Amino acid sequence: MEDGFVGLRHMLTIVFLSGFAGFMEAPVITDVTVAAVCSRPDDSCSLAVYLTGFQQVAIGLGTMVMMPVIGNLSDRYGIKAILTLPMCLSILPPVILGYRRDTHFFYLFYIIKILTALVCEGAVDCLAFAYVGENIHDRTRISAFSILAGIKMISALCGTLVARFLPVALIFKVSAISFLVGLLYMRIFLKKRLNNDEVRHHHQDEHASSDVTMLAEPILNDTAIKTSVFNKKQSSLKDMIFLMKTSTIFVQALVVTFFSSFSDSGMQSAFLYFLKARFGFDKNQFADLLLLITIVGSISQLFVLPRFASSIGERKLLSTGLFMEFMNMAIVSISWAPWVPYLTTVFVPGSIIVMPSVCGIASRQVGPGEQGKVQGCISGVKSFGKVVAPFVFSPLTALFLSNNAPFYFPGFSLLCIALSSMIGFLQSLLMKDVPPQSLNKEINNSSREEV
């Protein structure tokens, strides 16, 4: 392997450029939405909340279907080839708002964003995790996942810092340029695989499996090749079903993924609007808070967690992260002063390590050639959580931030988000630290026995 983590530098650069472009828009999009659809610039009208919630639902429904498909296609055609499409489509939405941001262009951006996000949302992260799973050994994989998440946080730090000082018009233009540079860099520098020996071994296994399938067909069959491809597609689905039936750890990881994404999506629906309505936060204060969050998260992901991840174990890290996520939202929900959300950033490292831990646990259930399917399945469950959350938290947030609330508790939706994290925490306590070692062999043997 090409010096371990050093060989991942091109993928880490792509993740940075993509994250930089996406996070640059985060501090601005709330003000842009309110200015485009609400009657007053300082108004946090319900329409803006509902539009954000509907966007999350639409994107979540699409990615719930698309992420497993993208994962399967990446195993079949290569990560580099499949990564090209989402990185191309990501350029379109910021170009629209970079041109104009009035009501008509905002709705055009809104529609284009939903359509492109069906393929783009989470695709870079999903394929990056699959790339790490293919090229890094089990014992150091969790550290590599932590470094990958740390680079994501560094990109958020840089993107938020740039958004803090740039005017709104330039923010979206720079975002589009960053997506374009990331696309060109990926096409030029990213290698399909870092370990050629594993590639040859994987292709030999595929060839052997294909030979068994072909022998199961009649020799004098004009459609033998098409039938073989069709059975191969079915075999991937059967392998995933068999994995879910056989591996209790994988199912528990999916449950934790759902509640974690359910909480994260709910926080996206409620958190910034809560701060705007409760304390009158604007673009600069959003940027300051997100900047502090990304600084704390980046330091913990790059310098703290990789040193202790392998010795502590994914399961303990997962439980710790979910509990810290619960404490974060529970305290923010009862914020009594504008400085309280800044104080709770001490819990940020916990919420950031959740998904790297889940991906590390799931990746150990299969071999290197199956990482795309597993990470695609994880991303699909994440998308399902994002679909469900806005149905609950968007109406809840709009109700308790309005004058028609049944009782005065502006942060009630954030408290419900905290309870969702607590459910994920309780589920993580039931997980075992050691995955079944022979699971991948059982999957392959089962598929061949069925043939």
Coordinates of C-alpha atoms in Angstrom, one line a residue:
M1 CA 0.0 0.0 0.0
E2 CA 1.2 3.5 -0.8
D3 CA 2.5 4.6 2.7
G4 CA -0.9 4.1 4.4
F5 CA -2.6 7.3 5.0
V6 CA -0.3 9.3 2.7
G7 CA -1.9 7.5 -0.3
L8 CA -5.2 9.0 0.7
R9 CA -4.1 12.6 0.2
H10 CA -5.8 13.1 -3.1
M11 CA -9.2 11.8 -1.8
L12 CA -8.7 14.0 1.3
T13 CA -8.1 17.0 -0.9
I14 CA -11.3 16.3 -2.9
V15 CA -13.3 16.0 0.3
F16 CA -11.8 19.3 1.5
L17 CA -12.7 21.2 -1.7
S18 CA -16.2 19.8 -1.8
G19 CA -16.8 20.5 1.9
F20 CA -15.3 24.0 1.6
A21 CA -17.7 24.9 -1.1
G22 CA -20.8 23.4 0.7
F23 CA -20.0 24.8 4.2
M24 CA -19.4 28.3 2.8
E25 CA -23.1 28.5 2.0
A26 CA -24.4 27.4 5.4
P27 CA -24.1 30.7 7.3
V28 CA -25.7 32.6 4.5
I29 CA -28.5 30.5 3.2
T30 CA -30.8 31.2 6.2
D31 CA -30.7 34.9 5.6
V32 CA -31.0 34.5 1.8
T33 CA -34.1 32.3 2.3
V34 CA -35.8 34.7 4.8
A35 CA -35.0 37.7 2.6
A36 CA -36.5 36.0 -0.5
V37 CA -39.7 34.5 0.9
C38 CA -40.6 36.6 4.0
S39 CA -42.1 40.1 4.1
R40 CA -39.4 41.6 6.5
P41 CA -35.7 40.9 6.6
D42 CA -35.7 40.4 10.4
D43 CA -38.7 38.0 10.2
S44 CA -38.4 34.3 10.9
C45 CA -41.7 33.4 9.1
S46 CA -43.0 29.9 9.0
L47 CA -42.7 29.7 5.2
A48 CA -38.9 29.7 5.4
V49 CA -39.0 26.9 8.0
Y50 CA -41.4 24.8 5.9
L51 CA -39.5 25.4 2.7
T52 CA -36.3 24.1 4.5
G53 CA -38.2 21.2 5.8
F54 CA -39.7 20.2 2.5
Q55 CA -36.3 20.5 0.8
Q56 CA -34.9 18.1 3.4
V57 CA -37.7 15.6 2.8
A58 CA -37.4 15.7 -1.0
I59 CA -33.6 15.3 -0.9
G60 CA -33.8 12.6 1.7
L61 CA -36.3 10.6 -0.3
G62 CA -34.1 10.8 -3.3
T63 CA -30.8 10.0 -1.6
M64 CA -32.5 7.2 0.3
V65 CA -32.9 5.4 -3.0
M66 CA -29.8 6.8 -4.8
M67 CA -27.0 6.2 -2.2
P68 CA -27.3 2.4 -2.2
V69 CA -27.4 2.5 -6.0
I70 CA -24.3 4.7 -6.1
G71 CA -22.5 2.4 -3.6
N72 CA -23.3 -0.6 -5.8
L73 CA -22.2 1.2 -9.0
S74 CA -18.9 2.3 -7.3
D75 CA -18.1 -1.4 -6.5
R76 CA -18.8 -2.3 -10.1
Y77 CA -17.4 0.6 -12.2
G78 CA -15.0 2.3 -9.7
I79 CA -15.2 5.1 -7.3
K80 CA -13.5 7.7 -9.5
A81 CA -16.0 7.1 -12.4
I82 CA -19.1 7.4 -10.2
L83 CA -17.8 10.4 -8.3
T84 CA -17.6 12.5 -11.4
L85 CA -21.4 12.9 -11.7
P86 CA -22.2 14.4 -8.3
M87 CA -19.2 16.7 -8.4
C88 CA -20.4 18.0 -11.8
L89 CA -24.0 18.6 -10.7
S90 CA -22.9 20.3 -7.4
I91 CA -21.7 23.3 -9.4
L92 CA -25.2 24.4 -10.7
P93 CA -27.0 25.7 -7.5
P94 CA -24.3 28.2 -6.3
V95 CA -24.0 29.5 -9.8
I96 CA -27.7 30.6 -9.7
L97 CA -27.5 32.4 -6.4
G98 CA -24.1 33.9 -7.4
Y99 CA -25.9 35.6 -10.3
R100 CA -29.0 36.9 -8.5
R101 CA -30.9 36.2 -5.2
D102 CA -34.3 37.7 -5.6
T103 CA -37.5 35.7 -5.1
H104 CA -37.7 34.2 -8.6
F105 CA -34.0 33.2 -8.7
F106 CA -34.2 31.8 -5.2
Y107 CA -37.1 29.5 -6.2
L108 CA -35.1 28.5 -9.3
F109 CA -32.2 27.7 -7.0
Y110 CA -34.5 25.8 -4.7
I111 CA -35.8 23.5 -7.4
I112 CA -32.4 22.9 -9.0
K113 CA -30.9 22.3 -5.5
I114 CA -33.5 19.6 -4.8
L115 CA -33.0 17.9 -8.2
T116 CA -29.2 17.9 -8.1
A117 CA -29.0 16.9 -4.4
L118 CA -30.8 13.7 -5.2
V119 CA -27.4 12.5 -6.6
C120 CA -25.0 14.9 -4.9
E121 CA -26.1 15.0 -1.2
G122 CA -23.8 12.8 0.7
A123 CA -22.3 11.2 -2.3
V124 CA -18.8 12.5 -1.8
D125 CA -18.7 11.4 1.8
C126 CA -20.2 8.0 1.0
L127 CA -17.7 7.3 -1.7
A128 CA -14.8 8.7 0.3
F129 CA -15.6 6.3 3.2
A130 CA -15.9 3.5 0.7
Y131 CA -12.5 4.5 -0.7
V132 CA -10.9 4.4 2.8
G133 CA -12.6 1.0 3.5
E134 CA -11.1 -0.4 0.3
N135 CA -7.5 0.8 0.9
I136 CA -6.9 0.9 4.6
H137 CA -6.6 -2.2 6.8
D138 CA -9.1 -3.0 9.6
R139 CA -6.8 -2.1 12.5
T140 CA -6.2 1.4 11.3
R141 CA -9.5 2.1 9.5
I142 CA -11.2 3.9 12.3
S143 CA -8.3 6.3 12.6
A144 CA -8.5 6.9 8.8
F145 CA -12.3 7.5 9.1
S146 CA -11.5 10.0 11.9
I147 CA -8.9 11.8 9.8
L148 CA -11.4 11.9 6.9
A149 CA -14.0 13.5 9.2
G150 CA -11.4 15.9 10.5
I151 CA -10.6 17.1 7.0
K152 CA -14.3 17.6 6.5
M153 CA -14.3 19.8 9.6
I154 CA -11.2 21.7 8.4
S155 CA -13.1 22.4 5.2
A156 CA -16.1 23.6 7.3
L157 CA -13.7 25.8 9.3
C158 CA -12.2 27.4 6.1
G159 CA -15.6 27.7 4.4
T160 CA -17.2 29.4 7.4
L161 CA -14.2 31.7 7.9
V162 CA -14.4 32.8 4.3
A163 CA -18.2 33.3 4.5
R164 CA -17.6 35.5 7.6
F165 CA -15.7 38.1 5.6
L166 CA -16.9 37.8 2.0
P167 CA -20.1 39.6 0.7
V168 CA -23.0 37.3 -0.1
A169 CA -22.6 37.7 -3.9
L170 CA -19.0 36.5 -3.8
I171 CA -19.7 33.6 -1.4
F172 CA -21.8 31.6 -4.0
K173 CA -19.3 32.4 -6.8
V174 CA -16.4 31.1 -4.8
S175 CA -18.4 28.1 -3.8
A176 CA -19.0 27.2 -7.5
I177 CA -15.3 27.7 -8.3
S178 CA -14.3 25.4 -5.5
F179 CA -16.6 22.7 -6.8
L180 CA -15.1 23.0 -10.2
V181 CA -11.6 22.9 -8.9
G182 CA -12.5 19.8 -6.9
L183 CA -13.9 18.1 -10.0
L184 CA -10.8 18.8 -12.1
Y185 CA -8.4 17.7 -9.3
M186 CA -10.3 14.5 -8.9
R187 CA -10.2 13.6 -12.7
I188 CA -6.5 14.4 -12.9
F189 CA -5.0 13.1 -9.6
L190 CA -7.2 10.5 -7.9
K191 CA -6.2 6.9 -8.3
K192 CA -8.8 4.2 -8.7
R193 CA -7.1 1.9 -6.2
L194 CA -4.1 2.3 -4.0
N195 CA -3.4 -1.4 -3.5
N196 CA -3.2 -3.2 -6.9
D197 CA -2.8 -6.6 -5.2
E198 CA -6.2 -6.3 -3.6
V199 CA -7.6 -5.3 -6.9
R200 CA -6.3 -8.4 -8.6
H201 CA -7.5 -10.6 -5.7
H202 CA -10.9 -9.0 -5.9
H203 CA -11.2 -9.5 -9.7
Q204 CA -10.1 -13.2 -9.3
D205 CA -12.9 -13.7 -6.7
E206 CA -15.4 -12.0 -9.1
H207 CA -14.2 -14.1 -12.0
A208 CA -14.5 -17.3 -9.9
S209 CA -18.0 -16.4 -8.8
S210 CA -18.9 -15.5 -12.5
D211 CA -17.6 -19.0 -13.6
V212 CA -19.9 -20.7 -11.0
T213 CA -22.9 -18.7 -12.2
M214 CA -22.2 -19.5 -15.8
L215 CA -21.9 -23.2 -15.1
A216 CA -25.3 -23.0 -13.6
E217 CA -26.7 -21.9 -16.9
P218 CA -27.4 -24.1 -20.0
I219 CA -24.4 -24.2 -22.3
L220 CA -26.4 -23.6 -25.5
N221 CA -28.1 -20.4 -24.3
D222 CA -28.1 -17.4 -26.5
T223 CA -28.7 -15.0 -23.6
A224 CA -26.1 -16.4 -21.2
I225 CA -24.2 -13.2 -20.8
K226 CA -27.3 -11.1 -20.0
T227 CA -28.5 -13.7 -17.5
S228 CA -25.1 -13.7 -15.8
V229 CA -25.2 -9.9 -15.3
F230 CA -28.8 -10.1 -14.0
N231 CA -27.9 -12.7 -11.5
K232 CA -24.9 -10.7 -10.4
K233 CA -27.1 -7.8 -9.6
Q234 CA -29.5 -10.0 -7.6
S235 CA -26.5 -11.5 -5.8
S236 CA -25.5 -8.1 -4.4
L237 CA -28.9 -7.5 -3.0
K238 CA -29.0 -11.0 -1.5
D239 CA -25.6 -10.5 0.0
M240 CA -26.9 -7.3 1.8
I241 CA -30.0 -9.1 3.0
F242 CA -27.9 -12.0 4.2
L243 CA -25.6 -9.5 6.0
M244 CA -28.5 -7.9 7.8
K245 CA -29.9 -11.3 8.8
T246 CA -26.5 -12.7 10.0
S247 CA -24.8 -9.6 11.5
T248 CA -26.6 -8.2 14.5
I249 CA -23.9 -5.6 14.8
F250 CA -24.7 -4.3 11.3
V251 CA -28.4 -4.0 12.0
Q252 CA -27.6 -2.2 15.3
A253 CA -25.3 0.1 13.4
L254 CA -28.2 0.9 11.0
V255 CA -30.5 1.7 13.9
V256 CA -28.0 4.0 15.4
T257 CA -27.4 5.6 12.0
F258 CA -31.1 6.3 11.7
F259 CA -31.5 8.1 15.1
S260 CA -28.3 10.0 14.6
S261 CA -29.3 11.3 11.2
F262 CA -32.8 11.9 12.5
S263 CA -31.3 14.2 15.2
D264 CA -28.9 15.9 12.8
S265 CA -31.6 16.6 10.3
G266 CA -33.9 17.9 13.0
M267 CA -31.1 20.2 14.2
Q268 CA -30.7 21.6 10.7
S269 CA -34.4 22.3 10.6
A270 CA -34.6 24.0 14.0
F271 CA -31.2 25.2 15.3
L272 CA -30.5 28.3 13.2
Y273 CA -34.1 29.4 13.1
F274 CA -34.3 29.0 16.9
L275 CA -31.2 31.2 17.4
K276 CA -32.6 33.8 14.9
A277 CA -36.0 34.0 16.6
R278 CA -34.8 33.6 20.2
F279 CA -31.7 35.9 20.2
G280 CA -31.8 37.6 16.8
F281 CA -28.7 36.0 15.3
D282 CA -27.7 37.2 11.9
K283 CA -25.2 36.1 9.2
N284 CA -22.1 37.2 11.2
Q285 CA -23.2 35.5 14.4
F286 CA -24.1 32.3 12.6
A287 CA -20.6 32.3 11.0
D288 CA -19.0 33.0 14.4
L289 CA -20.8 30.1 16.0
L290 CA -20.2 27.7 13.1
L291 CA -16.5 28.8 13.1
L292 CA -16.1 27.9 16.7
I293 CA -17.8 24.5 16.2
T294 CA -15.6 23.7 13.3
I295 CA -12.4 24.7 15.2
V296 CA -13.2 22.4 18.1
G297 CA -14.3 19.6 15.8
S298 CA -11.2 19.9 13.6
I299 CA -8.8 19.7 16.5
S300 CA -10.5 16.7 18.1
Q301 CA -10.8 14.8 14.8
L302 CA -7.2 15.4 13.5
F303 CA -5.1 15.4 16.6
V304 CA -7.0 13.7 19.5
L305 CA -9.2 10.9 18.1
P306 CA -6.7 9.2 15.7
R307 CA -4.4 8.7 18.6
F308 CA -7.0 6.9 20.8
A309 CA -9.5 5.5 18.3
S310 CA -7.8 2.1 17.8
S311 CA -7.2 1.5 21.5
I312 CA -10.6 2.7 22.7
G313 CA -12.7 0.9 20.1
E314 CA -15.5 2.1 17.8
R315 CA -18.3 1.0 20.1
K316 CA -17.1 3.0 23.1
L317 CA -16.4 6.0 20.9
L318 CA -19.9 5.7 19.4
S319 CA -21.6 5.6 22.8
T320 CA -19.6 8.6 24.1
G321 CA -20.4 10.6 21.0
L322 CA -24.1 10.0 21.2
F323 CA -24.2 10.9 24.9
M324 CA -22.3 14.2 24.3
E325 CA -24.7 14.9 21.4
F326 CA -27.6 14.5 23.8
M327 CA -26.1 16.8 26.3
N328 CA -25.4 19.4 23.6
M329 CA -29.0 19.7 22.4
A330 CA -30.5 19.4 25.9
I331 CA -28.6 22.4 27.1
V332 CA -29.1 24.5 23.9
S333 CA -32.9 23.8 24.2
I334 CA -33.0 25.7 27.5
S335 CA -30.7 28.5 26.4
W336 CA -31.2 31.6 28.6
A337 CA -28.6 33.8 27.0
P338 CA -26.9 34.2 23.6
W339 CA -23.6 32.9 25.0
V340 CA -25.0 29.4 25.9
P341 CA -24.8 28.0 22.3
Y342 CA -21.2 29.0 22.3
L343 CA -20.5 27.3 25.6
T344 CA -22.0 24.0 24.4
T345 CA -19.4 23.7 21.6
V346 CA -17.4 21.7 24.2
F347 CA -19.7 18.8 23.3
V348 CA -19.0 19.1 19.5
P349 CA -16.3 16.4 19.4
G350 CA -18.9 13.8 20.6
S351 CA -21.4 14.6 17.8
I352 CA -18.7 14.5 15.2
I353 CA -17.3 11.0 16.0
V354 CA -20.7 9.3 15.7
M355 CA -20.7 8.6 11.9
P356 CA -17.0 7.7 11.6
S357 CA -17.5 5.2 14.4
V358 CA -20.6 3.7 12.7
C359 CA -18.8 3.5 9.3
G360 CA -15.9 1.8 11.0
I361 CA -18.1 -0.8 12.6
A362 CA -20.0 -1.4 9.4
S363 CA -16.9 -1.6 7.2
R364 CA -15.5 -4.5 9.3
Q365 CA -18.5 -6.7 8.5
V366 CA -17.4 -7.2 4.8
G367 CA -14.3 -7.3 2.7
P368 CA -12.6 -4.6 0.7
G369 CA -14.6 -5.3 -2.5
E370 CA -17.9 -4.8 -0.8
Q371 CA -17.3 -1.4 0.9
G372 CA -19.4 0.5 -1.6
K373 CA -22.5 -1.5 -0.9
V374 CA -22.1 -1.2 2.9
Q375 CA -21.4 2.5 2.9
G376 CA -24.2 3.1 0.4
C377 CA -26.6 1.2 2.7
I378 CA -25.5 3.4 5.6
S379 CA -26.0 6.5 3.5
G380 CA -29.5 5.3 2.5
V381 CA -30.5 4.9 6.1
K382 CA -29.1 8.3 6.9
S383 CA -31.2 9.7 4.1
F384 CA -34.3 8.0 5.5
G385 CA -33.7 9.7 8.8
K386 CA -33.4 13.0 7.0
V387 CA -36.8 12.3 5.3
V388 CA -38.6 11.6 8.6
A389 CA -37.1 14.4 10.7
P390 CA -38.6 17.4 8.9
F391 CA -42.1 16.0 9.2
V392 CA -41.7 16.1 12.9
F393 CA -39.4 19.0 13.6
S394 CA -40.4 21.7 11.0
P395 CA -44.0 22.0 12.2
L396 CA -42.8 21.6 15.8
T397 CA -40.2 24.4 15.4
A398 CA -42.6 26.7 13.6
L399 CA -45.3 26.2 16.3
F400 CA -43.1 26.8 19.3
L401 CA -41.4 29.9 17.7
S402 CA -44.8 31.4 16.9
N403 CA -47.3 33.3 19.1
N404 CA -49.7 30.3 19.0
A405 CA -47.5 27.9 21.0
P406 CA -49.4 25.8 23.6
F407 CA -46.8 26.8 26.2
Y408 CA -43.7 29.0 26.1
F409 CA -40.7 26.8 25.3
P410 CA -38.9 28.0 22.1
G411 CA -36.4 25.2 22.3
F412 CA -38.9 22.4 22.7
S413 CA -38.0 20.9 19.3
L414 CA -34.3 20.9 20.3
L415 CA -35.2 19.0 23.4
C416 CA -37.0 16.4 21.3
I417 CA -33.9 16.2 19.1
A418 CA -31.8 15.5 22.3
L419 CA -34.2 12.6 23.2
S420 CA -33.7 11.1 19.8
S421 CA -29.9 11.1 20.4
M422 CA -30.5 9.4 23.8
I423 CA -32.4 6.6 22.0
G424 CA -29.4 6.1 19.7
F425 CA -27.1 6.1 22.8
L426 CA -29.1 3.4 24.5
Q427 CA -29.0 1.2 21.3
S428 CA -25.2 1.7 21.1
L429 CA -24.8 0.2 24.6
L430 CA -26.2 -3.1 23.3
M431 CA -23.6 -3.4 20.6
K432 CA -20.6 -5.7 20.9
D433 CA -17.1 -4.6 20.4
V434 CA -15.9 -7.6 18.4
P435 CA -17.6 -8.3 14.9
P436 CA -17.9 -11.8 13.5
Q437 CA -14.6 -12.6 11.8
S438 CA -15.9 -15.1 9.3
L439 CA -18.9 -13.2 8.1
N440 CA -17.6 -12.3 4.7
K441 CA -16.7 -15.9 4.0
E442 CA -20.2 -17.0 5.0
I443 CA -21.7 -14.5 2.6
N444 CA -19.7 -15.7 -0.3
N445 CA -20.3 -19.3 0.5
S446 CA -24.0 -18.8 0.9
S447 CA -24.2 -17.0 -2.5
R448 CA -22.3 -19.9 -4.2
E449 CA -24.4 -22.6 -2.5
E450 CA -27.6 -20.9 -3.7
V451 CA -26.2 -21.0 -7.3

